[in-house]
Tab-separated table of C-alpha atoms in Angstrom:
chain	number	residue	atom	x	y	z
A	20	UNK	CA	39.993	126.529	70.474
A	21	UNK	CA	38.471	123.097	71.154
A	22	UNK	CA	36.116	121.355	68.851
A	23	UNK	CA	34.692	117.862	68.340
A	24	UNK	CA	36.250	115.705	65.638
A	25	UNK	CA	35.526	112.179	64.406
A	26	UNK	CA	38.405	109.900	63.515
A	27	UNK	CA	36.838	106.472	62.997
A	28	UNK	CA	33.670	104.606	64.057
A	29	UNK	CA	33.050	105.207	67.779
A	30	UNK	CA	36.108	107.481	67.965
A	31	UNK	CA	34.885	110.929	68.869
A	32	UNK	CA	37.441	113.373	70.265
A	33	UNK	CA	37.504	116.923	71.554
A	34	UNK	CA	40.710	118.477	70.299
A	35	UNK	CA	42.527	121.734	69.866
A	36	UNK	CA	41.873	123.240	66.384
A	37	UNK	CA	42.547	126.606	64.790
A	38	UNK	CA	40.364	129.506	65.928
A	39	UNK	CA	37.837	130.488	63.242
A	40	UNK	CA	38.321	133.859	61.597
A	41	UNK	CA	36.430	136.008	59.138
A	42	UNK	CA	37.723	135.001	55.714
A	43	UNK	CA	35.139	136.587	53.464
A	44	UNK	CA	33.194	139.874	53.851
A	45	UNK	CA	29.950	137.862	54.200
A	46	UNK	CA	31.254	135.762	57.138
A	47	UNK	CA	30.608	135.968	60.816
A	48	UNK	CA	32.249	134.225	63.768
A	49	UNK	CA	29.907	132.953	66.450
A	50	UNK	CA	30.993	131.896	69.904
A	51	UNK	CA	28.858	128.823	70.766
A	52	UNK	CA	26.740	128.855	73.887
A	53	UNK	CA	24.644	125.760	73.280
A	54	UNK	CA	24.952	122.877	70.855
A	55	UNK	CA	23.584	119.345	70.768
A	56	UNK	CA	24.048	115.882	69.307
A	57	UNK	CA	21.682	114.820	66.552
A	58	UNK	CA	20.443	111.344	65.815
A	59	UNK	CA	21.816	111.797	62.323
A	60	UNK	CA	25.288	112.289	63.813
A	61	UNK	CA	25.070	108.690	64.967
A	62	UNK	CA	25.281	107.398	61.365
A	63	UNK	CA	28.857	108.753	61.205
A	64	UNK	CA	29.571	107.626	64.731
A	65	UNK	CA	28.582	104.063	63.855
A	66	UNK	CA	30.655	104.163	60.621
A	67	UNK	CA	27.590	104.047	58.412
A	68	UNK	CA	28.203	107.490	56.899
A	69	UNK	CA	31.658	108.306	55.526
A	70	UNK	CA	33.791	110.886	57.257
A	71	UNK	CA	37.460	111.792	56.935
A	72	UNK	CA	39.624	111.178	60.025
A	73	UNK	CA	39.674	114.400	62.011
A	74	UNK	CA	36.631	115.890	60.285
A	75	UNK	CA	34.495	118.266	62.332
A	76	UNK	CA	30.994	117.175	63.457
A	77	UNK	CA	27.800	118.749	64.755
A	78	UNK	CA	25.242	120.970	63.059
A	79	UNK	CA	23.001	122.479	65.720
A	80	UNK	CA	24.130	125.500	67.683
A	81	UNK	CA	23.353	128.991	68.953
A	82	UNK	CA	25.677	131.601	70.351
A	83	UNK	CA	26.939	135.166	70.367
A	84	UNK	CA	28.390	136.918	67.331
A	85	UNK	CA	32.067	137.824	67.958
A	86	UNK	CA	33.006	139.344	64.599
A	87	UNK	CA	31.446	140.042	61.252
A	88	UNK	CA	32.727	140.715	57.747
A	89	UNK	CA	32.290	144.168	56.305
A	90	UNK	CA	29.284	143.201	54.150
A	91	UNK	CA	27.247	141.705	56.997
A	92	UNK	CA	24.307	143.940	57.912
A	93	UNK	CA	21.713	141.923	59.749
A	94	UNK	CA	23.759	140.895	62.801
A	95	UNK	CA	26.597	142.501	64.729
A	96	UNK	CA	29.075	141.664	67.440
A	97	UNK	CA	27.285	140.886	70.734
A	98	UNK	CA	24.090	139.635	69.108
A	99	UNK	CA	22.587	136.310	70.277
A	100	UNK	CA	21.842	134.208	67.197
A	101	UNK	CA	20.682	130.757	66.180
A	102	UNK	CA	22.036	128.935	63.128
A	103	UNK	CA	20.026	126.430	61.046
A	104	UNK	CA	21.778	123.130	60.251
A	105	UNK	CA	22.809	124.447	56.797
A	106	UNK	CA	24.142	127.843	55.779
A	107	UNK	CA	22.465	129.593	52.850
A	108	UNK	CA	23.001	132.837	51.049
A	109	UNK	CA	19.356	134.012	51.408
A	110	UNK	CA	19.224	135.542	47.920
A	111	UNK	CA	19.356	132.751	45.319
A	112	UNK	CA	16.228	131.573	43.587
A	113	UNK	CA	15.816	128.595	45.965
A	114	UNK	CA	16.268	130.738	49.104
A	115	UNK	CA	13.708	133.237	47.889
A	116	UNK	CA	11.300	130.355	47.385
A	117	UNK	CA	11.928	129.153	50.954
A	118	UNK	CA	13.946	126.092	49.918
A	119	UNK	CA	17.090	127.136	51.704
A	120	UNK	CA	18.494	123.595	51.770
A	121	UNK	CA	18.908	123.761	47.996
A	122	UNK	CA	20.772	127.073	48.165
A	123	UNK	CA	23.200	127.439	45.295
A	124	UNK	CA	25.932	128.438	47.742
A	125	UNK	CA	24.799	126.541	50.795
A	126	UNK	CA	26.450	123.788	52.788
A	127	UNK	CA	26.419	121.662	55.933
A	128	UNK	CA	28.306	122.417	59.145
A	129	UNK	CA	31.047	119.841	59.603
A	130	UNK	CA	31.700	119.491	55.881
A	131	UNK	CA	35.373	119.033	55.033
A	132	UNK	CA	37.113	122.342	55.531
A	133	UNK	CA	34.304	123.877	57.628
A	134	UNK	CA	33.616	124.154	61.343
A	135	UNK	CA	31.130	121.932	63.119
A	136	UNK	CA	28.630	123.099	65.659
A	137	UNK	CA	30.050	120.999	68.533
A	138	UNK	CA	32.919	123.376	69.302
A	139	UNK	CA	33.721	126.603	71.021
A	140	UNK	CA	33.245	128.775	67.932
A	141	UNK	CA	32.129	128.562	64.327
A	142	UNK	CA	32.873	130.529	61.163
A	143	UNK	CA	29.491	131.177	59.554
A	144	UNK	CA	29.482	131.733	55.743
A	145	UNK	CA	26.721	134.029	54.371
A	146	UNK	CA	25.841	135.305	57.830
A	147	UNK	CA	23.038	137.547	56.601
A	148	UNK	CA	21.277	134.655	54.932
A	149	UNK	CA	21.944	132.140	57.666
A	150	UNK	CA	21.790	133.582	61.165
A	151	UNK	CA	18.649	134.585	62.967
A	152	UNK	CA	18.863	137.153	65.745
A	153	UNK	CA	17.339	136.209	69.141
A	154	UNK	CA	16.474	138.434	72.095
A	155	UNK	CA	19.706	139.158	74.041
A	156	UNK	CA	18.115	138.528	77.435
A	157	UNK	CA	17.435	134.911	76.367
A	158	UNK	CA	21.179	134.275	76.976
A	159	UNK	CA	20.555	134.269	80.736
A	160	UNK	CA	17.599	131.870	80.585
A	161	UNK	CA	18.873	128.255	80.393
A	162	UNK	CA	15.442	126.769	79.776
A	163	UNK	CA	14.660	129.178	76.990
A	164	UNK	CA	18.082	128.657	75.418
A	165	UNK	CA	17.389	124.896	75.248
A	166	UNK	CA	14.010	125.517	73.570
A	167	UNK	CA	15.538	128.021	71.108
A	168	UNK	CA	18.292	125.580	70.165
A	169	UNK	CA	15.687	123.270	68.661
A	170	UNK	CA	15.060	125.884	66.002
A	171	UNK	CA	18.449	124.963	64.488
A	172	UNK	CA	17.048	121.572	63.359
A	173	UNK	CA	14.530	119.338	65.075
A	174	UNK	CA	11.634	121.729	65.632
A	175	UNK	CA	11.757	122.952	62.047
A	176	UNK	CA	12.232	119.445	60.780
A	177	UNK	CA	9.203	118.222	62.746
A	178	UNK	CA	7.245	121.146	61.381
A	179	UNK	CA	8.380	120.290	57.836
A	180	UNK	CA	7.232	116.714	58.265
A	181	UNK	CA	3.845	117.774	59.672
A	182	UNK	CA	3.272	120.168	56.792
A	183	UNK	CA	4.307	117.533	54.257
A	184	UNK	CA	1.892	115.065	55.800
A	185	UNK	CA	-0.938	117.619	55.593
A	186	UNK	CA	-1.500	118.167	59.301
A	187	UNK	CA	-4.321	120.667	59.723
A	188	UNK	CA	-7.141	121.534	62.110
A	189	UNK	CA	-9.292	118.462	62.861
A	190	UNK	CA	-6.966	115.990	61.134
A	191	UNK	CA	-5.760	112.612	62.483
A	192	UNK	CA	-1.966	112.471	62.351
A	193	UNK	CA	0.210	109.404	62.926
A	194	UNK	CA	3.915	109.728	63.683
A	195	UNK	CA	6.306	106.895	62.999
A	196	UNK	CA	9.407	107.370	65.169
A	197	UNK	CA	9.845	108.376	68.801
A	198	UNK	CA	13.182	110.161	68.427
A	199	UNK	CA	13.603	113.884	68.941
A	200	UNK	CA	12.336	114.725	65.418
A	201	UNK	CA	9.284	112.462	65.777
A	202	UNK	CA	8.480	114.082	69.075
A	203	UNK	CA	8.800	117.556	67.572
A	204	UNK	CA	6.532	116.402	64.725
A	205	UNK	CA	3.920	115.606	67.424
A	206	UNK	CA	4.399	119.095	68.808
A	207	UNK	CA	4.151	120.561	65.320
A	208	UNK	CA	0.970	118.635	64.426
A	209	UNK	CA	-0.612	119.870	67.647
A	210	UNK	CA	0.382	123.402	66.826
A	211	UNK	CA	-1.151	123.038	63.382
A	212	UNK	CA	-4.501	122.016	64.937
A	213	UNK	CA	-4.516	118.225	64.597
A	214	UNK	CA	-7.358	116.753	66.618
A	215	UNK	CA	-5.931	113.262	67.098
A	216	UNK	CA	-2.227	112.370	67.103
A	217	UNK	CA	-1.121	108.734	67.174
A	218	UNK	CA	2.550	108.196	67.991
A	219	UNK	CA	4.285	104.930	67.229
A	220	UNK	CA	6.976	104.104	69.790
A	221	UNK	CA	7.879	101.582	72.410
A	222	UNK	CA	10.016	103.552	74.874
A	223	UNK	CA	7.805	104.833	77.633
A	224	UNK	CA	10.025	107.819	78.539
A	225	UNK	CA	9.738	108.998	74.952
A	226	UNK	CA	6.043	108.239	74.523
A	227	UNK	CA	5.365	110.071	77.810
A	228	UNK	CA	6.964	113.148	76.175
A	229	UNK	CA	4.815	112.538	73.093
A	230	UNK	CA	1.727	112.663	75.251
A	231	UNK	CA	2.951	115.815	76.900
A	232	UNK	CA	3.421	117.297	73.420
A	233	UNK	CA	-0.123	116.389	72.344
A	234	UNK	CA	-0.208	112.724	71.372
A	235	UNK	CA	-3.662	111.207	72.087
A	236	UNK	CA	-2.754	107.598	71.366
A	237	UNK	CA	0.403	105.448	71.551
A	238	UNK	CA	1.050	102.321	69.486
A	239	UNK	CA	3.957	100.213	70.699
A	240	UNK	CA	3.789	97.580	67.955
A	241	UNK	CA	5.957	97.468	64.833
A	242	UNK	CA	5.555	96.304	61.279
A	243	UNK	CA	2.241	94.627	60.333
A	244	UNK	CA	1.062	94.706	63.955
A	245	UNK	CA	1.518	98.473	64.043
A	246	UNK	CA	-0.429	98.910	60.816
A	247	UNK	CA	-3.291	96.790	62.222
A	248	UNK	CA	-3.272	98.709	65.524
A	249	UNK	CA	-3.447	102.114	63.821
A	250	UNK	CA	-6.219	100.918	61.515
A	251	UNK	CA	-8.147	99.668	64.491
A	252	UNK	CA	-7.843	103.055	66.105
A	253	UNK	CA	-9.118	104.738	62.940
A	254	UNK	CA	-12.172	102.627	62.022
A	255	UNK	CA	-10.084	100.651	59.532
A	256	UNK	CA	-9.134	103.625	57.382
A	257	UNK	CA	-5.722	104.808	58.678
A	258	UNK	CA	-4.488	108.344	59.381
A	259	UNK	CA	-5.013	111.166	56.927
A	260	UNK	CA	-1.518	112.568	57.722
A	261	UNK	CA	1.487	110.366	58.491
A	262	UNK	CA	4.961	111.498	59.515
A	263	UNK	CA	7.913	109.181	58.815
A	264	UNK	CA	10.786	110.269	61.076
A	265	UNK	CA	13.107	107.288	61.095
A	266	UNK	CA	14.482	106.632	57.627
A	267	UNK	CA	14.493	102.859	57.386
A	268	UNK	CA	12.751	100.684	54.837
A	269	UNK	CA	10.525	99.199	57.552
A	270	UNK	CA	9.500	102.613	58.889
A	271	UNK	CA	8.512	103.839	55.415
A	272	UNK	CA	6.498	100.673	54.761
A	273	UNK	CA	4.736	101.171	58.049
A	274	UNK	CA	4.054	104.833	57.232
A	275	UNK	CA	2.480	103.973	53.914
A	276	UNK	CA	0.565	101.082	55.483
A	277	UNK	CA	-1.076	103.271	58.091
A	278	UNK	CA	-1.927	106.124	55.697
A	279	UNK	CA	-5.584	106.617	54.800
A	280	UNK	CA	-6.500	106.447	51.130
A	281	UNK	CA	-6.119	109.959	49.783
A	282	UNK	CA	-3.750	110.933	52.578
A	283	UNK	CA	-0.079	111.846	52.602
A	284	UNK	CA	3.250	110.785	54.165
A	285	UNK	CA	5.592	113.600	55.196
A	286	UNK	CA	9.025	112.018	55.387
A	287	UNK	CA	12.062	113.557	57.135
A	288	UNK	CA	13.875	110.440	58.312
A	289	UNK	CA	17.196	110.385	56.461
A	290	UNK	CA	16.951	107.284	54.155
A	291	UNK	CA	19.579	104.932	55.371
A	292	UNK	CA	20.879	101.402	54.915
A	293	UNK	CA	18.241	100.064	52.584
A	294	UNK	CA	15.807	100.879	49.805
A	295	UNK	CA	13.112	103.385	50.609
A	296	UNK	CA	10.304	100.914	51.148
A	297	UNK	CA	8.147	102.826	48.758
A	298	UNK	CA	5.785	100.700	46.616
A	299	UNK	CA	4.571	103.026	43.894
A	300	UNK	CA	1.807	100.562	42.958
A	301	UNK	CA	0.324	100.737	46.416
A	302	UNK	CA	0.633	104.540	46.530
A	303	UNK	CA	-0.926	104.826	43.042
A	304	UNK	CA	-3.864	102.547	43.904
A	305	UNK	CA	-4.566	104.335	47.123
A	306	UNK	CA	-3.823	107.925	46.053
A	307	UNK	CA	-1.203	108.429	48.747
A	308	UNK	CA	1.083	111.426	48.362
A	309	UNK	CA	4.678	111.522	49.495
A	310	UNK	CA	6.207	114.847	50.504
A	311	UNK	CA	9.144	115.931	52.583
A	312	UNK	CA	12.928	115.676	52.480
A	313	UNK	CA	15.617	117.869	53.967
A	314	UNK	CA	13.827	120.491	56.021
A	315	UNK	CA	14.545	124.111	55.034
A	316	UNK	CA	14.502	125.141	58.685
A	317	UNK	CA	15.937	128.584	58.026
A	318	UNK	CA	12.667	129.454	56.270
A	319	UNK	CA	10.596	128.226	59.219
A	320	UNK	CA	12.478	129.984	62.049
A	321	UNK	CA	10.707	133.379	61.719
A	322	UNK	CA	7.304	131.577	61.965
A	323	UNK	CA	8.242	129.268	64.875
A	324	UNK	CA	10.346	131.703	66.912
A	325	UNK	CA	7.512	133.758	68.469
A	326	UNK	CA	5.750	130.603	69.769
A	327	UNK	CA	8.980	129.399	71.323
A	328	UNK	CA	9.658	132.787	72.905
A	329	UNK	CA	6.230	133.037	74.515
A	330	UNK	CA	6.153	129.452	75.616
A	331	UNK	CA	3.301	128.348	73.354
A	332	UNK	CA	5.667	125.748	71.993
A	333	UNK	CA	8.263	124.219	74.341
A	334	UNK	CA	10.387	121.465	72.740
A	335	UNK	CA	13.048	121.554	75.510
A	336	UNK	CA	11.929	118.261	77.150
A	337	UNK	CA	13.599	116.354	74.314
A	338	UNK	CA	16.929	117.168	75.984
A	339	UNK	CA	17.369	114.553	78.704
A	340	UNK	CA	21.184	114.658	79.162
A	341	UNK	CA	23.502	117.639	79.460
A	342	UNK	CA	27.258	117.604	79.029
A	343	UNK	CA	30.020	120.168	78.593
A	344	UNK	CA	32.414	120.060	75.680
A	345	UNK	CA	34.603	117.448	77.356
A	346	UNK	CA	31.619	115.185	77.872
A	347	UNK	CA	30.605	115.002	74.172
A	348	UNK	CA	32.139	111.563	73.619
A	349	UNK	CA	30.110	110.240	76.510
A	350	UNK	CA	27.031	111.947	74.997
A	351	UNK	CA	27.501	110.069	71.742
A	352	UNK	CA	27.818	106.787	73.592
A	353	UNK	CA	24.682	107.474	75.567
A	354	UNK	CA	22.638	108.268	72.496
A	355	UNK	CA	24.008	105.303	70.572
A	356	UNK	CA	23.027	102.995	73.450
A	357	UNK	CA	19.620	104.708	73.704
A	358	UNK	CA	20.364	105.764	77.274
A	359	UNK	CA	19.726	109.338	76.224
A	360	UNK	CA	17.176	110.723	73.789
A	361	UNK	CA	19.042	113.915	72.880
A	362	UNK	CA	22.171	115.399	74.420
A	363	UNK	CA	22.501	119.083	75.116
A	364	UNK	CA	26.035	120.575	75.072
A	365	UNK	CA	26.750	123.681	77.139
A	366	UNK	CA	29.687	126.063	76.627
A	367	UNK	CA	29.305	128.367	79.599
């Protein structure tokens, strides 16, 4: 089969690789219908996250089950399923608590020795704990498939950020970051009942989507100017709930700077390239909480799925470029150059 591999910075290839097979009785093999490129994939693409030459890549996909091991009971051949960006056994202490990203037997797609999501098929460890069944008729609805694909990562990650920030009915929420996760955090905050949502971003195409998703205000400034602008919008106090969806030192400093005393920052931006930007003295003095981390999206899928299926929540506008498997290298280039927000990959 063909799958995406990374060999060096800016060297993404689609190559022939061995077909996945069931190795363990808890495995399944899924034929991929839809995948996508994540902003976090760009760290490896730019050479800022180590990868072995030829390593697989991609962690967001949905598809049809082709084969299962003898111990798999929750899905069967022919089922349409979505996979969260990590596999998990579903039965360890952490999984039972809903923290599937800390699963004792879990792992990331594209790890050395494992399939990545940007390919024709994937071997799924612990299929019962990992895969979530979708309605079969969704396979013929391109728009719905795109929306359902976000359950593999960005919608659940935005939800995790909004929960960590304390988004609730009537709250004012500020979102730092206008990437796909930040936009999904806007959508999540609106779903959780936030009354006012301030998005920080300077790309009009993206902030237009944010407004469509429920943002009431847009701040295009950065750094100290952004802090001043948000405080001006909030009678000098700042936002009760703040989402940090970038992962840089500056974005974290901004998030803390725009938080209201007694509020919280929900952080899901992968910390990258610098210190965290967290000043514990400032957080202590102002009673600001910090919550978040790797989103346990598998635990959120059952809650979010009904709203996606009935159209109450539609994250599909984050996909603004579509490629087939052969076009994946161009998709990486487009996202790296900020020509595309998020690239959808179709396999039939």
